Amino acid sequence: MTLLNNDQENVENDSAEEAPRLSLRAAARSGPEPLRAADGLWRKVGHLLRRDVLGIAATTYLVLLLLTTVVGSFVLADSARNTNLHLRFVPPLSTQYGWEYVLGSDALGRSFLAQLTVAARTTLLISIGAVIAAAVVGALIGTVVGYARGRLDKVAMRIADVMLAFPSLLLALIVLYTLGAGLGSLILVLALARIAMYTRVARAETLAVRERVFIRASRAFGAGSLRIVCTQILPVIANPLVALATLEFALVMLAESALSFLGLGVHEPDVTWGGLIAEGRNYLQHAWWIALLPGLAITLTAIATNVLAELVRKAAESE
Amino acid sequence: MPEEPMLRVENLVKHYSINNGMRGRRHGAVLRALDGVSFQVAAGETLGLVGESGCGKSTLAQTLLRLVEPTSGHVYYRGKDVYSMSRKELKDFRKHAQVVFQDPFESLNPRKTIGQIIAEPWTIHRGLVPRAQWRSRAAELLELVGLRRDHIDRHPGQFSGGQRQRIGIARAVAVEPDLLICDEPVSALDVSVQAQILNVIQDIQREFGLGVIFISHDLGVVRHISDKIGVMYLGRMMEYGSESDVFERPRHPYTQALISAVPVSRSERETALPRRILAGDLPSPVNPPSGCRFRTRCWQAEAICAEREPALETHHADERTRVACHFPASSIALSTDLIPGP
Ligand SMILES: Nc1ncnc2c1ncn2[C@@H]1O[C@H](COP(=O)(O)OP(=O)(O)O)[C@@H](O)[C@H]1O
Ligand code: SF4
Ligand SMILES: [Mg+2]
């Protein structure tokens, strides 16, 4: 038997020499699924990307969008605020007034590139914030009730049904009326409307995992339910939830745009793409770009995240 | 009063109600997975439990550890009733009683590293091993079960079944238990690997002086590792005695049938049993035969066997083996009665 007091040095030497041979052997023995379980989700997405032109285009767009937003919100913060009544409604695609006006200007003569970028930051912040909030809360609830089963589970699923059937505009009106408009309440509204989706998916996944032997092993060690949910179940069901969250992003962003368009979104000086469209509606005849460009941004971003979501879903399912 | 053994199981019963859609007509039927089982395990002793698949061995293992609640009966660990333990006492009990599961591909969380898997019990029972020593202690445990220290950062998917079972054993002994329940730990493994894993379990049993309940459907596997043998059939114990008694002088027809199916060299047993091939299928535990449950497949069955259920008891004053049979083979008759094997 290998003893506890094994000579340290020997072991070290041993392993240095044997490492490649042994790891080969281990891989060969583990049969049809070598190393697969250890592969990260994003690494697999990267793998799928290599053979997917649309995926590459979508990812490139999203990376550029993120970069522009992060860099732009520093560089362009001032020009987004600087009004210049001599430069009202400058049409886009000319550098006559400097690179900041390459996408034209708005009714107050502000650089529209700067407006778009600043709006992008708010839009992304709200959408990502709402997606993460909904995912975390929804997944936790779904996993807990899926693991606990019984009455709690039944009640939670009824509530989820009601929440998904509830008109989101009505929900938005209620919440915004009680809490007042603002970044926080907008995120809350958008998250509340989608929590039930994650609850359902997390619950279904949990039901499949809870009977597995390693969960029973945890219980045999004396682990409590909350510990099992957090340390054993959530890591296993994370991938489908990440896939869902990626898919949900576009939906949430569109919902945010709709609310902003209806004037239920953030207020000045904050602005989102949806808010820009609402503003542009007044100038459709002579300044088409004010409504069109943010609309284009919303559409492209929604398509790109959906393409990415499809890849994530494929990667998550290839487990 | 005799000294209290480490583990005492009394008349343990587990019935599952199966009133789901699949058996709509049998609304409210019960499946008698475990129907009154009693035995004891002393510290440092190995009890082998054998029986065909579906006779309730895994149910027994899970009920013992209170991973499922029993229908009735008692399990006493060092005199304390496991089923009336408080939450805190139960947690403490789970530090002392551990389990190795059958399926090594299912019993380790695929998302965790081996180091995390072995350290899991230490995250639950704080103070057992200080956090700073988790890694080195886990590495020691890996060596103890015959793996290498640098396996610690790999994931279960990178190991073979035998290696995973070693990891499962390392995790089970990480809490330094004094009772280890092995539920068919080698049944899912290649025959070539089985002996290695059995050796690991036996080594650990000796090193830590563990009480072991070793479950298998294969008598041959149980034989060399066990001090005592319990033979189960349809949720009941049919024969219960020392390893040598049960193997050399099997008294119950079912035990005889099981042993006759184990290939042995003639030198090992002078008078080999006639080969008994069990006729018929295992009856359903939902509707077990009346009287002796084994009677539908027993070649000695008589009228009384259908009427009265034989109790698990000794049949002579001077023997310790307990047999649940109205007509147990007498220990003397056996060697002359039976024709030597081919
Ligand atoms: N959770 C359960 N619900 C209903 N029936 C079960 C459950 N677990 C086991 N059984 C039944 O109990 C009987 C004994 O099963 P088990 O203990 O797994 O047997 P073994 O481990 O000896 O093969 C089987 O008939 C099985 O179908
Ligand atoms: S009691 Fe009767 S049926 Fe049962 S094993 Fe003994 S002889 Fe066979
Ligand atoms: Mg079993």
XYZ file of C-alpha atoms and ligand atoms in Angstrom:
697
model
C 0.000 0.000 0.000
C 1.120 3.494 -0.674
C 1.834 5.009 2.662
C 1.119 8.441 3.962
C 4.738 9.083 4.766
C 5.890 8.470 1.241
C 9.223 9.996 0.416
C 8.417 13.417 -0.984
C 11.441 13.752 -3.185
C 10.912 10.427 -4.831
C 7.378 11.283 -5.672
C 8.357 14.576 -7.233
C 11.059 13.015 -9.384
C 8.748 10.258 -10.337
C 5.999 12.490 -11.503
C 8.318 14.709 -13.532
C 9.498 11.722 -15.473
C 6.249 9.928 -15.833
C 3.935 12.814 -16.442
C 3.555 12.619 -20.234
C 3.269 8.856 -20.349
C 0.739 8.675 -17.564
C -1.436 11.452 -18.842
C -1.558 9.743 -22.215
C -2.610 6.567 -20.560
C -5.249 8.325 -18.504
C -6.672 9.943 -21.604
C -6.777 6.662 -23.463
C -8.496 4.914 -20.580
C -11.188 7.471 -20.056
C -12.663 6.336 -23.351
C -14.987 8.342 -25.548
C -15.012 11.579 -23.617
C -11.441 12.499 -22.803
C -10.985 15.922 -21.295
C -14.394 17.005 -22.438
C -15.976 17.585 -19.076
C -13.118 19.889 -18.159
C -13.427 22.048 -21.248
C -14.754 25.500 -20.496
C -17.920 26.726 -22.171
C -16.231 29.725 -23.732
C -13.387 27.654 -25.043
C -15.939 25.517 -26.801
C -17.674 28.594 -28.173
C -14.296 29.691 -29.515
C -13.929 26.308 -31.137
C -17.318 26.582 -32.839
C -16.511 30.139 -33.957
C -13.621 28.985 -36.095
C -15.957 27.427 -38.635
C -18.636 30.080 -38.577
C -18.362 33.267 -40.681
C -21.556 34.737 -39.279
C -20.362 34.013 -35.787
C -17.053 35.740 -36.436
C -18.848 38.772 -37.865
C -21.196 38.930 -34.883
C -18.394 38.581 -32.371
C -16.298 41.177 -34.141
C -19.223 43.595 -34.120
C -19.856 43.030 -30.423
C -16.197 43.426 -29.501
C -15.988 46.650 -31.508
C -19.203 47.900 -29.925
C -17.868 47.219 -26.445
C -14.522 48.846 -27.216
C -16.153 51.911 -28.758
C -18.508 52.211 -25.836
C -15.831 51.933 -23.186
C -13.305 54.187 -24.929
C -15.965 56.536 -26.300
C -17.607 57.185 -22.980
C -14.314 58.708 -21.818
C -13.174 60.421 -25.006
C -16.562 61.638 -26.187
C -18.249 62.472 -22.898
C -17.723 66.206 -23.386
C -18.729 66.423 -27.016
C -21.922 64.574 -26.137
C -22.820 67.501 -23.939
C -21.440 70.382 -26.037
C -24.224 72.044 -27.946
C -23.429 74.169 -30.958
C -26.375 75.870 -32.573
C -24.348 76.639 -35.716
C -23.924 72.937 -36.357
C -27.522 71.725 -36.025
C -28.543 68.803 -38.198
C -25.195 68.221 -39.853
C -25.752 65.180 -42.087
C -23.633 62.114 -41.466
C -20.711 60.715 -43.502
C -18.784 63.934 -43.856
C -15.652 65.031 -42.001
C -16.104 68.659 -42.901
C -16.655 69.607 -39.226
C -14.136 67.203 -37.724
C -14.232 63.472 -37.023
C -16.655 63.882 -34.172
C -19.317 64.879 -36.676
C -18.751 61.890 -38.949
C -22.208 60.627 -37.973
C -23.736 64.059 -38.148
C -25.285 66.113 -35.364
C -28.626 66.413 -33.618
C -31.093 69.244 -33.125
C -28.809 70.965 -30.633
C -25.699 70.564 -32.754
C -24.157 67.851 -30.570
C -21.927 65.238 -32.162
C -24.241 62.343 -32.978
C -21.368 59.854 -32.741
C -20.904 61.000 -29.172
C -24.665 60.762 -28.540
C -24.762 57.205 -29.907
C -21.767 56.149 -27.870
C -23.027 57.575 -24.619
C -26.451 56.087 -25.317
C -24.763 52.755 -26.052
C -23.187 52.797 -22.634
C -26.496 53.379 -20.885
C -28.312 50.868 -23.084
C -25.726 48.157 -22.502
C -25.486 48.933 -18.813
C -29.237 48.630 -18.330
C -29.588 45.526 -20.511
C -26.616 43.682 -19.054
C -27.591 44.720 -15.543
C -31.155 43.490 -16.020
C -30.016 40.232 -17.618
C -27.563 39.507 -14.806
C -30.038 40.465 -12.080
C -32.775 38.305 -13.579
C -30.389 35.413 -14.202
C -28.942 35.391 -10.688
C -32.254 35.741 -8.872
C -34.169 33.472 -11.246
C -31.527 30.761 -11.249
C -31.255 30.772 -7.469
C -35.006 30.496 -7.000
C -35.324 27.818 -9.686
C -32.508 25.734 -8.261
C -33.725 26.001 -4.690
C -37.337 25.047 -5.475
C -36.209 22.350 -7.903
C -34.045 20.825 -5.219
C -36.588 21.231 -2.420
C -39.609 20.060 -4.483
C -42.913 19.864 -2.654
C -45.208 22.772 -1.855
C -42.572 25.461 -2.289
C -41.906 24.212 -5.804
C -45.582 24.169 -6.769
C -46.186 27.670 -5.451
C -43.075 29.062 -7.140
C -44.006 27.568 -10.498
C -47.528 29.017 -10.292
C -46.029 32.429 -9.575
C -43.659 31.986 -12.506
C -46.603 31.200 -14.791
C -48.379 34.339 -13.669
C -45.269 36.470 -14.082
C -44.673 35.274 -17.616
C -48.306 35.900 -18.528
C -48.348 39.361 -16.944
C -48.196 42.187 -19.539
C -44.736 43.667 -19.158
C -45.890 47.153 -20.065
C -48.381 47.077 -17.208
C -45.662 45.803 -14.893
C -43.416 48.634 -16.050
C -46.098 51.222 -15.417
C -46.765 49.912 -11.929
C -43.110 49.772 -10.903
C -42.123 53.067 -12.503
C -45.157 54.743 -10.973
C -44.334 53.506 -7.488
C -40.541 53.861 -7.599
C -40.204 56.721 -10.071
C -38.294 56.495 -13.331
C -34.544 56.026 -13.297
C -31.741 53.670 -14.071
C -32.374 51.439 -11.068
C -36.112 51.060 -11.492
C -35.699 50.452 -15.228
C -33.284 47.590 -14.511
C -35.718 46.293 -11.897
C -38.649 46.350 -14.323
C -36.732 44.608 -17.071
C -35.342 41.998 -14.662
C -38.676 41.318 -12.976
C -40.293 40.593 -16.314
C -37.712 37.882 -17.138
C -36.880 36.234 -13.813
C -39.449 33.500 -14.378
C -37.667 32.320 -17.547
C -34.504 31.522 -15.594
C -36.526 30.011 -12.783
C -38.148 27.584 -15.179
C -34.925 26.566 -16.925
C -32.947 26.310 -13.674
C -35.686 24.217 -12.091
C -35.893 21.815 -15.011
C -32.118 21.381 -15.055
C -32.037 20.931 -11.287
C -34.658 18.198 -11.407
C -32.363 16.266 -13.719
C -29.280 16.814 -11.574
C -30.718 16.343 -8.096
C -31.034 12.564 -8.434
C -27.447 12.118 -9.536
C -25.151 10.138 -7.316
C -22.685 12.933 -6.575
C -25.512 14.909 -4.988
C -26.243 11.916 -2.771
C -22.538 11.803 -1.947
C -22.683 15.425 -0.793
C -25.656 14.624 1.389
C -23.771 11.674 2.812
C -21.083 14.118 3.923
C -23.681 16.153 5.751
C -23.995 19.016 3.274
C -27.129 21.118 3.734
C -29.517 21.937 0.906
C -28.276 25.466 0.318
C -24.679 24.271 0.148
C -25.613 21.549 -2.328
C -27.523 24.029 -4.476
C -24.679 26.539 -4.549
C -21.605 24.324 -4.719
C -22.843 21.204 -6.491
C -25.880 21.982 -8.648
C -25.270 25.535 -9.889
C -21.847 24.774 -11.401
C -23.356 21.859 -13.301
C -26.355 23.729 -14.677
C -24.471 26.981 -15.347
C -23.988 26.417 -19.075
C -27.632 26.279 -20.158
C -28.286 29.308 -17.972
C -25.485 31.258 -19.632
C -26.920 30.244 -23.004
C -30.352 31.489 -21.937
C -28.918 34.760 -20.637
C -27.161 35.405 -23.942
C -30.410 34.807 -25.778
C -32.337 36.997 -23.356
C -29.993 39.942 -23.860
C -31.500 41.005 -27.196
C -35.005 40.639 -25.813
C -34.240 42.799 -22.802
C -32.513 45.404 -24.923
C -35.527 45.602 -27.242
C -37.841 45.903 -24.242
C -35.707 48.693 -22.851
C -35.777 50.485 -26.197
C -39.541 50.157 -26.346
C -39.930 51.610 -22.846
C -37.545 54.453 -23.658
C -39.342 55.118 -26.912
C -42.589 55.418 -24.967
C -40.921 57.857 -22.604
C -40.846 55.378 -19.725
C -37.084 55.050 -19.768
C -34.250 57.022 -18.220
C -34.414 60.800 -18.175
C -32.019 63.543 -19.203
C -29.095 63.737 -19.119
C -29.088 59.943 -19.489
C -30.217 58.665 -22.828
C -30.471 55.262 -24.484
C -30.800 54.182 -28.088
C -34.546 53.879 -27.683
C -34.653 57.409 -26.336
C -32.671 58.681 -29.339
C -35.190 57.095 -31.697
C -38.023 58.776 -29.842
C -36.238 62.086 -30.259
C -35.494 61.432 -33.917
C -39.146 60.762 -34.586
C -39.690 64.540 -34.588
C -37.143 65.152 -37.345
C -37.798 62.215 -39.642
C -38.226 64.453 -42.712
C -35.003 66.427 -42.659
C -32.759 64.507 -40.217
C -33.453 60.827 -40.869
C -30.200 59.693 -39.214
C -31.287 60.650 -35.734
C -33.907 57.892 -35.698
C -32.237 55.535 -38.151
C -28.741 55.174 -36.672
C -29.811 54.133 -33.151
C -32.388 51.869 -34.746
C -29.635 50.299 -36.791
C -27.479 49.929 -33.677
C -30.302 48.180 -31.832
C -30.999 45.846 -34.740
C -27.366 44.935 -35.337
C -26.707 44.365 -31.657
C -29.800 42.211 -31.306
C -28.855 40.098 -34.326
C -25.234 39.772 -33.212
C -26.133 38.624 -29.691
C -28.653 36.174 -31.086
C -26.018 34.692 -33.373
C -23.695 34.429 -30.399
C -26.482 32.947 -28.272
C -26.998 30.202 -30.820
C -23.296 29.343 -30.598
C -23.397 29.325 -26.806
C -26.450 27.071 -26.882
C -24.670 24.649 -29.208
C -21.599 24.681 -26.997
C -23.676 24.118 -23.865
C -25.528 21.226 -25.446
C -22.410 19.502 -26.720
C -21.573 18.412 -23.154
C -25.991 -7.163 28.581
C -23.536 -7.731 25.733
C -21.347 -4.859 24.672
C -22.994 -2.488 22.210
C -21.601 -3.031 18.697
C -20.617 -0.056 16.562
C -23.623 -0.472 14.305
C -26.792 -2.325 15.175
C -29.585 -2.604 12.644
C -32.964 -3.730 13.918
C -35.825 -4.862 11.775
C -35.225 -2.230 9.140
C -38.084 -1.762 6.679
C -38.294 0.460 3.631
C -41.407 0.392 1.488
C -41.763 2.604 -1.543
C -45.262 3.550 -2.527
C -45.592 3.313 -6.263
C -48.810 5.078 -7.071
C -47.552 6.992 -10.066
C -49.114 6.974 -13.499
C -47.275 3.930 -14.764
C -49.259 1.612 -12.575
C -52.547 3.407 -12.575
C -54.541 0.291 -11.735
C -52.427 -0.553 -8.740
C -53.140 2.692 -7.049
C -51.390 2.710 -3.693
C -49.281 -0.413 -4.198
C -46.169 -0.748 -2.069
C -42.805 -2.011 -3.165
C -41.134 -3.870 -0.332
C -37.542 -2.925 -1.085
C -36.435 -3.802 2.431
C -38.658 -5.892 4.641
C -37.246 -6.372 8.104
C -33.470 -6.717 8.135
C -31.321 -6.972 11.251
C -27.575 -7.300 11.696
C -24.600 -5.849 13.521
C -21.187 -4.589 12.579
C -18.390 -4.321 15.122
C -15.495 -1.902 14.816
C -12.856 -3.235 12.461
C -15.169 -5.901 11.110
C -16.221 -6.423 7.506
C -19.742 -7.577 6.741
C -20.349 -8.772 3.197
C -23.918 -8.384 1.928
C -24.848 -10.361 -1.170
C -27.968 -10.829 -3.170
C -29.276 -10.548 -6.683
C -29.794 -7.169 -8.238
C -33.025 -5.617 -6.962
C -33.047 -7.393 -3.589
C -32.700 -4.101 -1.718
C -28.964 -3.793 -1.112
C -28.666 -0.173 -2.224
C -31.865 0.688 -0.395
C -30.290 -0.773 2.720
C -27.118 1.281 2.263
C -29.058 4.514 1.767
C -31.464 3.860 4.607
C -28.613 3.030 6.986
C -27.079 6.425 6.307
C -30.483 8.086 6.498
C -30.149 9.308 2.954
C -33.691 7.986 2.674
C -36.033 7.761 5.636
C -37.031 4.243 6.710
C -40.598 2.999 6.877
C -39.841 1.451 10.252
C -37.007 -0.059 12.230
C -33.927 1.256 13.947
C -30.273 1.802 13.270
C -28.073 2.379 16.285
C -24.657 3.892 15.783
C -22.668 3.472 18.988
C -25.947 3.129 20.849
C -27.603 6.208 19.347
C -30.647 5.845 17.136
C -29.750 7.373 13.779
C -33.402 8.089 12.969
C -34.030 10.176 16.048
C -30.822 12.177 15.805
C -31.034 15.949 15.753
C -29.725 17.821 12.753
C -26.435 18.435 14.508
C -26.048 14.840 15.663
C -26.824 13.625 12.155
C -24.151 15.849 10.693
C -21.731 14.431 13.192
C -22.831 10.869 12.339
C -22.015 11.570 8.706
C -18.468 12.283 9.711
C -18.262 8.756 11.098
C -20.163 6.774 8.498
C -19.198 7.095 4.868
C -20.139 5.507 1.586
C -18.500 4.520 -1.689
C -20.998 4.340 -4.527
C -21.365 1.843 -7.314
C -21.066 4.037 -10.375
C -17.729 5.847 -10.438
C -18.840 7.849 -13.482
C -21.769 9.348 -11.602
C -20.440 9.744 -8.103
C -17.991 12.597 -8.773
C -19.146 16.061 -9.819
C -17.814 16.529 -13.375
C -17.277 20.275 -12.872
C -14.916 19.937 -9.916
C -11.238 19.180 -9.725
C -10.074 16.147 -7.808
C -8.665 18.439 -5.125
C -12.055 20.127 -4.706
C -13.835 16.789 -4.629
C -11.647 15.376 -1.886
C -11.769 18.609 0.103
C -15.562 18.816 -0.055
C -16.128 17.071 3.305
C -13.658 19.466 4.921
C -15.688 22.433 3.683
C -18.699 20.930 5.427
C -17.033 19.805 8.653
C -14.963 22.846 9.513
C -12.099 22.183 11.842
C -11.458 18.665 10.615
C -8.519 19.762 8.495
C -7.319 23.389 8.501
C -7.813 25.081 5.163
C -4.100 25.646 4.647
C -3.554 21.899 4.651
C -6.369 20.918 2.300
C -4.154 20.588 -0.725
C -1.368 18.656 0.903
C -3.774 16.411 2.762
C -5.761 15.717 -0.422
C -2.517 14.854 -2.175
C -1.655 12.443 0.621
C -5.049 10.796 0.286
C -4.494 10.424 -3.449
C -1.282 8.570 -2.747
C -2.995 6.490 -0.134
C -5.398 5.137 -2.743
C -2.640 4.632 -5.281
C -2.993 7.775 -7.389
C -0.443 10.478 -7.960
C -0.163 13.831 -6.202
C -0.301 15.799 -9.410
C -3.676 14.325 -10.325
C -5.111 16.850 -7.910
C -5.957 19.552 -10.452
C -7.553 17.299 -13.012
C -11.237 16.726 -13.550
C -13.045 13.391 -13.139
C -13.491 13.159 -16.917
C -9.768 12.577 -17.245
C -9.785 9.355 -15.250
C -10.770 5.762 -15.853
C -13.475 4.021 -13.853
C -10.978 2.360 -11.544
C -9.174 5.618 -10.913
C -12.435 7.389 -10.220
C -13.384 4.719 -7.746
C -10.063 5.323 -6.000
C -10.936 9.018 -5.840
C -14.318 8.108 -4.384
C -12.577 6.040 -1.732
C -10.140 8.849 -0.957
C -13.072 11.245 -0.517
C -14.894 8.799 1.745
C -11.933 8.340 4.070
C -11.147 12.082 4.076
C -13.419 12.470 7.112
C -11.643 9.572 8.837
C -14.842 7.579 9.309
C -15.052 4.420 11.343
C -17.793 2.873 9.241
C -17.495 2.570 5.481
C -20.359 1.327 3.348
C -19.254 0.131 -0.060
C -22.254 -0.293 -2.364
C -21.010 -2.550 -5.152
C -17.792 -0.560 -5.501
C -16.327 -2.832 -8.153
C -19.412 -3.973 -10.046
C -19.048 -1.290 -12.694
C -15.349 -1.992 -13.239
C -13.394 -4.275 -15.519
C -12.552 -7.591 -13.915
C -8.860 -6.752 -14.230
C -9.326 -3.626 -12.107
C -11.674 -5.135 -9.525
C -8.951 -6.870 -7.525
C -6.910 -3.656 -7.282
C -9.833 -1.698 -5.894
C -10.656 -4.497 -3.464
C -7.074 -4.341 -2.248
C -7.285 -0.596 -1.749
C -10.434 -1.022 0.332
C -8.890 -3.838 2.332
C -5.693 -1.883 2.966
C -7.645 1.112 4.149
C -9.865 -1.063 6.282
C -6.791 -2.445 8.052
C -4.955 0.838 8.315
C -7.852 2.725 9.873
C -9.511 -0.225 11.599
C -12.762 0.544 9.803
C -16.003 -1.320 10.120
C -17.002 -2.086 6.551
C -20.279 -3.101 4.980
C -19.351 -4.474 1.619
C -22.257 -4.921 -0.766
C -22.108 -6.984 -3.920
C -24.247 -9.188 -6.115
C -21.170 -11.373 -6.585
C -20.320 -13.792 -3.774
C -16.853 -14.334 -5.205
C -16.032 -10.650 -4.755
C -17.295 -10.541 -1.179
C -15.591 -13.672 -0.012
C -12.035 -12.579 0.558
C -12.819 -9.266 2.093
C -15.524 -10.276 4.596
C -15.517 -11.584 8.150
C -19.265 -12.093 8.139
C -21.684 -12.696 5.306
C -25.342 -11.767 4.992
C -27.318 -13.197 2.114
C -30.314 -11.153 1.017
C -33.312 -12.092 -1.069
C -36.256 -9.806 -1.899
C -35.654 -7.426 0.962
C -35.048 -10.133 3.576
C -31.931 -11.661 5.089
C -31.826 -15.384 4.257
C -28.597 -16.457 5.903
C -26.264 -14.648 8.223
C -23.041 -16.072 9.608
C -19.275 -16.043 9.561
C -17.495 -16.080 6.223
C -16.146 -19.589 6.718
C -19.462 -21.029 7.898
C -21.461 -19.546 5.081
C -19.000 -20.547 2.413
C -18.080 -23.967 3.684
C -21.407 -25.006 5.183
C -24.121 -23.010 3.427
C -27.432 -23.926 5.003
C -30.002 -22.017 3.027
C -30.953 -23.348 -0.412
C -30.542 -19.876 -1.866
C -27.027 -19.542 -0.464
C -26.183 -22.965 -1.802
C -27.376 -21.953 -5.226
C -25.317 -18.762 -5.122
C -22.183 -20.554 -3.965
C -22.541 -23.344 -6.485
C -22.469 -20.687 -9.186
C -19.104 -19.315 -8.017
C -16.316 -20.971 -9.956
C -13.832 -22.554 -7.539
C -10.861 -24.827 -7.915
C -11.463 -28.260 -6.448
C -8.580 -27.964 -4.064
C -10.310 -25.036 -2.451
C -13.311 -27.041 -1.398
C -13.163 -30.783 -1.088
C -16.759 -31.440 -1.813
C -18.009 -28.995 -4.333
C -21.718 -28.329 -4.226
C -23.829 -29.634 -7.066
C -24.399 -26.836 -9.451
C -27.814 -25.354 -8.786
C -29.173 -23.172 -11.471
C -31.957 -21.037 -10.100
C -35.145 -21.632 -12.017
C -37.575 -18.865 -12.774
C -37.332 -15.125 -12.372
C -36.944 -13.039 -9.282
C -40.516 -12.368 -8.089
C -41.656 -8.774 -7.882
C -40.983 -7.010 -4.572
C -44.419 -5.438 -5.007
C -46.049 -8.803 -4.584
C -43.599 -11.214 -2.933
C -44.595 -14.903 -2.560
C -46.484 -15.831 0.599
C -44.596 -17.634 3.334
C -40.966 -18.091 2.321
C -40.111 -15.610 -0.398
C -37.707 -18.016 -2.008
C -40.221 -20.844 -2.406
C -41.023 -20.131 -6.071
C -37.458 -21.062 -6.960
C -36.653 -23.534 -4.193
C -36.198 -27.215 -5.002
C -36.982 -28.186 -1.412
C -40.205 -26.257 -1.029
C -43.051 -27.996 0.769
C -46.565 -26.970 1.733
C -45.520 -25.200 4.894
C -43.165 -22.942 2.949
C -46.138 -21.216 1.342
C -47.923 -20.812 4.649
C -45.402 -19.666 7.167
C -42.515 -17.284 6.692
C -39.417 -18.812 8.269
C -37.665 -16.573 10.802
C -33.957 -15.819 10.602
C -32.712 -17.966 13.489
C -30.176 -20.532 14.588
C -31.285 -24.132 14.224
C -28.918 -25.831 16.650
C -27.842 -24.788 20.081
C -24.136 -24.884 19.234
C -24.104 -22.911 15.985
C -24.038 -19.245 15.234
C -25.149 -19.110 11.636
C -28.727 -17.931 11.364
C -30.887 -19.247 8.549
C -34.382 -18.295 7.412
C -35.575 -21.678 6.177
C -37.940 -24.366 7.389
C -35.610 -27.075 6.118
C -32.059 -25.822 6.344
C -29.348 -28.227 5.272
C -27.773 -29.659 8.385
C -24.135 -28.780 8.632
C -23.078 -32.427 9.005
C -25.262 -33.853 6.313
C -23.981 -31.510 3.692
C -20.617 -33.077 2.989
C -22.008 -36.620 2.607
C -25.344 -35.850 0.992
C -24.134 -33.920 -1.919
C -22.458 -35.407 -4.882
C -18.966 -34.065 -5.538
C -18.890 -31.677 -8.434
C -17.558 -32.627 -11.843
N -36.711 5.467 -5.011
C -37.331 4.315 -5.286
N -38.644 4.301 -5.551
C -39.299 3.147 -5.828
N -38.707 1.949 -5.867
C -37.387 1.879 -5.611
C -36.623 3.050 -5.315
N -35.339 2.681 -5.114
C -35.292 1.343 -5.270
N -36.516 0.855 -5.568
C -36.866 -0.542 -5.786
O -36.477 -1.255 -4.641
C -35.951 -2.512 -4.996
C -34.570 -2.679 -4.436
O -33.707 -1.802 -5.133
P -32.181 -1.652 -4.756
O -32.073 -1.382 -3.317
O -31.571 -0.653 -5.670
O -31.631 -3.094 -5.075
P -30.137 -3.583 -5.281
O -29.221 -2.493 -4.871
O -30.026 -4.803 -4.425
O -30.002 -3.925 -6.721
C -35.985 -2.590 -6.511
O -37.122 -3.323 -6.894
C -36.111 -1.164 -6.921
O -36.828 -1.064 -8.136
S -38.385 -22.310 3.719
Fe -38.970 -23.820 2.226
S -39.050 -22.684 0.308
Fe -37.966 -21.429 1.745
S -35.861 -21.903 1.379
Fe -36.488 -23.240 3.016
S -37.162 -25.074 2.003
Fe -37.005 -23.534 0.432
Mg -27.668 -1.558 -5.973
